[in-house]
Amino acid sequence: MNLRPVFKWLNKRLFYSKKFVSRTVRRSQSSDMGTNGENDADANLSRTILERSISLWYSSAGLRCIFVLKFLESIAYFSTSQILTLYLSQDFGLSDVDSGLMYGLYGAMISLYGILFSSQVDKFGVRRSLVLGFLLSAIGRSILAVFHRNNIWLIYLSLFVLLPLSASL
């Protein structure tokens, strides 16, 4: 089912009609009595976010795929970064300083690999580099999850090679 006409109609009716704009302005003016315009800024921000998220459906399928994959990659990165130092210190017995050093090196390798391998995206193409990046990310995170007590060198391989390389692609 093609939803593009529905989103087009919604976008035209909701965001570019004078009734919607005047209703939003009236609502924000009546609700921000004494709040120094905080509610007005919140209403404008939520309207802008909603407009942009609806306008994403007008873009090509490749761009939507990139946004979804980068969103999922961001969730995986931030969830890993939240628990990485605890994981290294509790499961491997590293001190807090050593696990913090490992976390810092992990972040540095992401930046370094991003600089070194960003030109490879143009050679591989966007689709191939996204698929390769997510395969490397899945392998690296699987190593962190499965082989967590067997071998520290697999963890080093995952943290310093696979995950930073997947983030750079």
mmCIF file of C-alpha atoms in Angstrom:
data_model
loop_
_atom_site.group_PDB
_atom_site.id
_atom_site.type_symbol
_atom_site.label_atom_id
_atom_site.label_comp_id
_atom_site.label_asym_id
_atom_site.label_seq_id
_atom_site.Cartn_x
_atom_site.Cartn_y
_atom_site.Cartn_z
ATOM 1 C CA MET A 1 0.000 0.000 0.000
ATOM 2 C CA ASN A 2 1.405 3.350 -1.032
ATOM 3 C CA LEU A 3 1.116 5.868 1.805
ATOM 4 C CA ARG A 4 2.726 8.754 -0.033
ATOM 5 C CA PRO A 5 -0.603 10.432 -1.041
ATOM 6 C CA VAL A 6 -1.846 10.158 2.535
ATOM 7 C CA PHE A 7 1.270 11.840 3.922
ATOM 8 C CA LYS A 8 1.107 14.494 1.213
ATOM 9 C CA TRP A 9 -2.485 15.258 2.104
ATOM 10 C CA LEU A 10 -1.692 15.352 5.834
ATOM 11 C CA ASN A 11 1.289 17.606 5.287
ATOM 12 C CA LYS A 12 -0.713 20.024 3.169
ATOM 13 C CA ARG A 13 -3.710 20.084 5.493
ATOM 14 C CA LEU A 14 -1.928 20.174 8.821
ATOM 15 C CA PHE A 15 1.180 22.234 8.414
ATOM 16 C CA TYR A 16 0.538 24.664 5.633
ATOM 17 C CA SER A 17 -3.046 25.603 6.278
ATOM 18 C CA LYS A 18 -3.733 28.988 7.797
ATOM 19 C CA LYS A 19 -6.196 27.475 10.257
ATOM 20 C CA PHE A 20 -3.549 25.190 11.755
ATOM 21 C CA VAL A 21 -1.002 27.989 12.053
ATOM 22 C CA SER A 22 -3.474 30.394 13.626
ATOM 23 C CA ARG A 23 -4.758 27.687 15.993
ATOM 24 C CA THR A 24 -1.199 26.851 17.040
ATOM 25 C CA VAL A 25 -0.340 30.510 17.594
ATOM 26 C CA ARG A 26 -3.540 31.130 19.565
ATOM 27 C CA ARG A 27 -2.997 28.037 21.671
ATOM 28 C CA SER A 28 0.592 28.918 22.442
ATOM 29 C CA GLN A 29 -0.262 32.534 23.238
ATOM 30 C CA SER A 30 -3.035 31.550 25.618
ATOM 31 C CA SER A 31 -1.013 28.834 27.341
ATOM 32 C CA ASP A 32 2.222 30.734 27.944
ATOM 33 C CA MET A 33 0.870 33.383 30.269
ATOM 34 C CA GLY A 34 3.768 34.203 32.569
ATOM 35 C CA THR A 35 6.099 31.493 31.310
ATOM 36 C CA ASN A 36 8.304 33.739 29.167
ATOM 37 C CA GLY A 37 7.480 31.900 25.956
ATOM 38 C CA GLU A 38 8.658 28.432 26.975
ATOM 39 C CA ASN A 39 5.472 26.730 25.793
ATOM 40 C CA ASP A 40 5.605 28.627 22.499
ATOM 41 C CA ALA A 41 9.138 27.387 21.882
ATOM 42 C CA ASP A 42 8.095 23.834 22.773
ATOM 43 C CA ALA A 43 5.119 23.997 20.384
ATOM 44 C CA ASN A 44 7.302 25.294 17.568
ATOM 45 C CA LEU A 45 9.944 22.650 18.234
ATOM 46 C CA SER A 46 7.436 19.790 18.275
ATOM 47 C CA ARG A 47 5.830 21.139 15.087
ATOM 48 C CA THR A 48 9.229 21.303 13.397
ATOM 49 C CA ILE A 49 10.115 17.758 14.476
ATOM 50 C CA LEU A 50 6.770 16.458 13.243
ATOM 51 C CA GLU A 51 7.140 18.280 9.931
ATOM 52 C CA ARG A 52 10.601 16.843 9.370
ATOM 53 C CA SER A 53 9.619 13.313 10.304
ATOM 54 C CA ILE A 54 6.658 13.407 7.924
ATOM 55 C CA SER A 55 8.784 14.914 5.178
ATOM 56 C CA LEU A 56 11.169 11.961 5.549
ATOM 57 C CA TRP A 57 8.506 9.821 3.863
ATOM 58 C CA TYR A 58 8.813 11.960 0.725
ATOM 59 C CA SER A 59 12.474 11.043 0.352
ATOM 60 C CA SER A 60 13.822 8.055 -1.539
ATOM 61 C CA ALA A 61 13.811 4.556 -0.094
ATOM 62 C CA GLY A 62 17.618 4.571 0.121
ATOM 63 C CA LEU A 63 17.640 7.662 2.317
ATOM 64 C CA ARG A 64 14.985 6.210 4.595
ATOM 65 C CA CYS A 65 17.053 3.030 4.862
ATOM 66 C CA ILE A 66 20.137 5.055 5.803
ATOM 67 C CA PHE A 67 18.242 6.933 8.517
ATOM 68 C CA VAL A 68 16.818 3.742 10.004
ATOM 69 C CA LEU A 69 20.168 1.948 9.958
ATOM 70 C CA LYS A 70 22.015 4.897 11.479
ATOM 71 C CA PHE A 71 19.332 5.172 14.152
ATOM 72 C CA LEU A 72 19.768 1.491 15.032
ATOM 73 C CA GLU A 73 23.550 1.841 14.973
ATOM 74 C CA SER A 74 23.317 4.821 17.342
ATOM 75 C CA ILE A 75 21.189 2.826 19.766
ATOM 76 C CA ALA A 76 23.715 -0.015 19.685
ATOM 77 C CA TYR A 77 26.685 2.339 20.129
ATOM 78 C CA PHE A 78 25.234 4.281 23.051
ATOM 79 C CA SER A 79 23.988 1.168 24.839
ATOM 80 C CA THR A 80 27.430 -0.412 24.456
ATOM 81 C CA SER A 81 29.212 2.700 25.643
ATOM 82 C CA GLN A 82 27.013 2.898 28.744
ATOM 83 C CA ILE A 83 27.971 -0.544 30.027
ATOM 84 C CA LEU A 84 31.426 -1.098 28.542
ATOM 85 C CA THR A 85 33.516 -0.025 31.534
ATOM 86 C CA LEU A 86 31.361 -2.048 33.935
ATOM 87 C CA TYR A 87 31.594 -5.040 31.614
ATOM 88 C CA LEU A 88 35.373 -4.840 31.408
ATOM 89 C CA SER A 89 35.893 -4.324 35.125
ATOM 90 C CA GLN A 90 33.414 -6.918 36.402
ATOM 91 C CA ASP A 91 33.800 -9.710 33.842
ATOM 92 C CA PHE A 92 37.528 -9.399 33.159
ATOM 93 C CA GLY A 93 38.730 -8.050 36.461
ATOM 94 C CA LEU A 94 40.291 -4.925 34.984
ATOM 95 C CA SER A 95 40.703 -1.964 37.289
ATOM 96 C CA ASP A 96 38.571 1.102 36.792
ATOM 97 C CA VAL A 97 41.544 2.966 35.326
ATOM 98 C CA ASP A 98 42.290 0.192 32.842
ATOM 99 C CA SER A 99 38.677 -0.172 31.770
ATOM 100 C CA GLY A 100 38.423 3.608 31.377
ATOM 101 C CA LEU A 101 41.568 3.524 29.265
ATOM 102 C CA MET A 102 40.035 0.786 27.096
ATOM 103 C CA TYR A 103 36.870 2.863 26.684
ATOM 104 C CA GLY A 104 38.933 5.901 25.696
ATOM 105 C CA LEU A 105 40.918 3.870 23.179
ATOM 106 C CA TYR A 106 37.667 2.494 21.775
ATOM 107 C CA GLY A 107 36.402 6.042 21.176
ATOM 108 C CA ALA A 108 39.733 7.119 19.717
ATOM 109 C CA MET A 109 39.761 4.172 17.325
ATOM 110 C CA ILE A 110 36.273 5.087 16.118
ATOM 111 C CA SER A 111 37.517 8.588 15.302
ATOM 112 C CA LEU A 112 40.729 7.333 13.704
ATOM 113 C CA TYR A 113 38.975 4.713 11.582
ATOM 114 C CA GLY A 114 36.403 7.323 10.568
ATOM 115 C CA ILE A 115 39.163 9.528 9.192
ATOM 116 C CA LEU A 116 41.046 6.678 7.526
ATOM 117 C CA PHE A 117 38.177 4.739 5.975
ATOM 118 C CA SER A 118 35.637 7.436 5.110
ATOM 119 C CA SER A 119 36.952 7.592 1.557
ATOM 120 C CA GLN A 120 36.267 3.869 1.155
ATOM 121 C CA VAL A 121 32.519 4.526 1.321
ATOM 122 C CA ASP A 122 32.720 6.240 -2.060
ATOM 123 C CA LYS A 123 34.576 3.278 -3.544
ATOM 124 C CA PHE A 124 32.272 0.612 -2.105
ATOM 125 C CA GLY A 125 29.060 2.516 -2.597
ATOM 126 C CA VAL A 126 26.615 3.484 0.115
ATOM 127 C CA ARG A 127 24.629 0.249 0.093
ATOM 128 C CA ARG A 128 27.643 -2.070 0.258
ATOM 129 C CA SER A 129 29.341 -0.020 2.949
ATOM 130 C CA LEU A 130 26.190 -0.009 5.095
ATOM 131 C CA VAL A 131 25.767 -3.757 4.738
ATOM 132 C CA LEU A 132 29.451 -4.375 5.476
ATOM 133 C CA GLY A 133 29.347 -2.015 8.455
ATOM 134 C CA PHE A 134 26.330 -3.739 9.953
ATOM 135 C CA LEU A 135 27.808 -7.187 9.389
ATOM 136 C CA LEU A 136 30.999 -6.125 11.162
ATOM 137 C CA SER A 137 28.951 -4.557 13.931
ATOM 138 C CA ALA A 138 26.910 -7.727 14.396
ATOM 139 C CA ILE A 139 30.054 -9.867 14.498
ATOM 140 C CA GLY A 140 31.774 -7.501 16.947
ATOM 141 C CA ARG A 141 28.805 -7.271 19.282
ATOM 142 C CA SER A 142 28.314 -11.049 19.100
ATOM 143 C CA ILE A 143 31.925 -11.506 20.184
ATOM 144 C CA LEU A 144 31.303 -9.182 23.119
ATOM 145 C CA ALA A 145 28.176 -11.114 24.085
ATOM 146 C CA VAL A 146 29.244 -14.732 23.508
ATOM 147 C CA PHE A 147 32.984 -14.928 24.099
ATOM 148 C CA HIS A 148 33.011 -12.729 27.152
ATOM 149 C CA ARG A 149 34.873 -15.153 29.438
ATOM 150 C CA ASN A 150 37.029 -17.129 27.039
ATOM 151 C CA ASN A 151 39.642 -14.869 25.513
ATOM 152 C CA ILE A 152 40.534 -11.234 26.135
ATOM 153 C CA TRP A 153 42.146 -11.006 22.695
ATOM 154 C CA LEU A 154 38.778 -11.556 21.021
ATOM 155 C CA ILE A 155 37.437 -8.657 23.058
ATOM 156 C CA TYR A 156 40.384 -6.523 21.938
ATOM 157 C CA LEU A 157 39.702 -7.522 18.327
ATOM 158 C CA SER A 158 36.071 -6.572 18.715
ATOM 159 C CA LEU A 159 36.694 -3.292 20.550
ATOM 160 C CA PHE A 160 39.636 -1.998 18.563
ATOM 161 C CA VAL A 161 39.051 -3.386 15.062
ATOM 162 C CA LEU A 162 35.543 -4.642 14.288
ATOM 163 C CA LEU A 163 33.330 -2.123 16.086
ATOM 164 C CA PRO A 164 35.310 1.001 15.134
ATOM 165 C CA LEU A 165 35.560 -0.202 11.532
ATOM 166 C CA SER A 166 31.823 -0.826 11.413
ATOM 167 C CA ALA A 167 31.127 2.642 12.810
ATOM 168 C CA SER A 168 33.360 4.247 10.188
ATOM 169 C CA LEU A 169 31.573 2.540 7.311
#
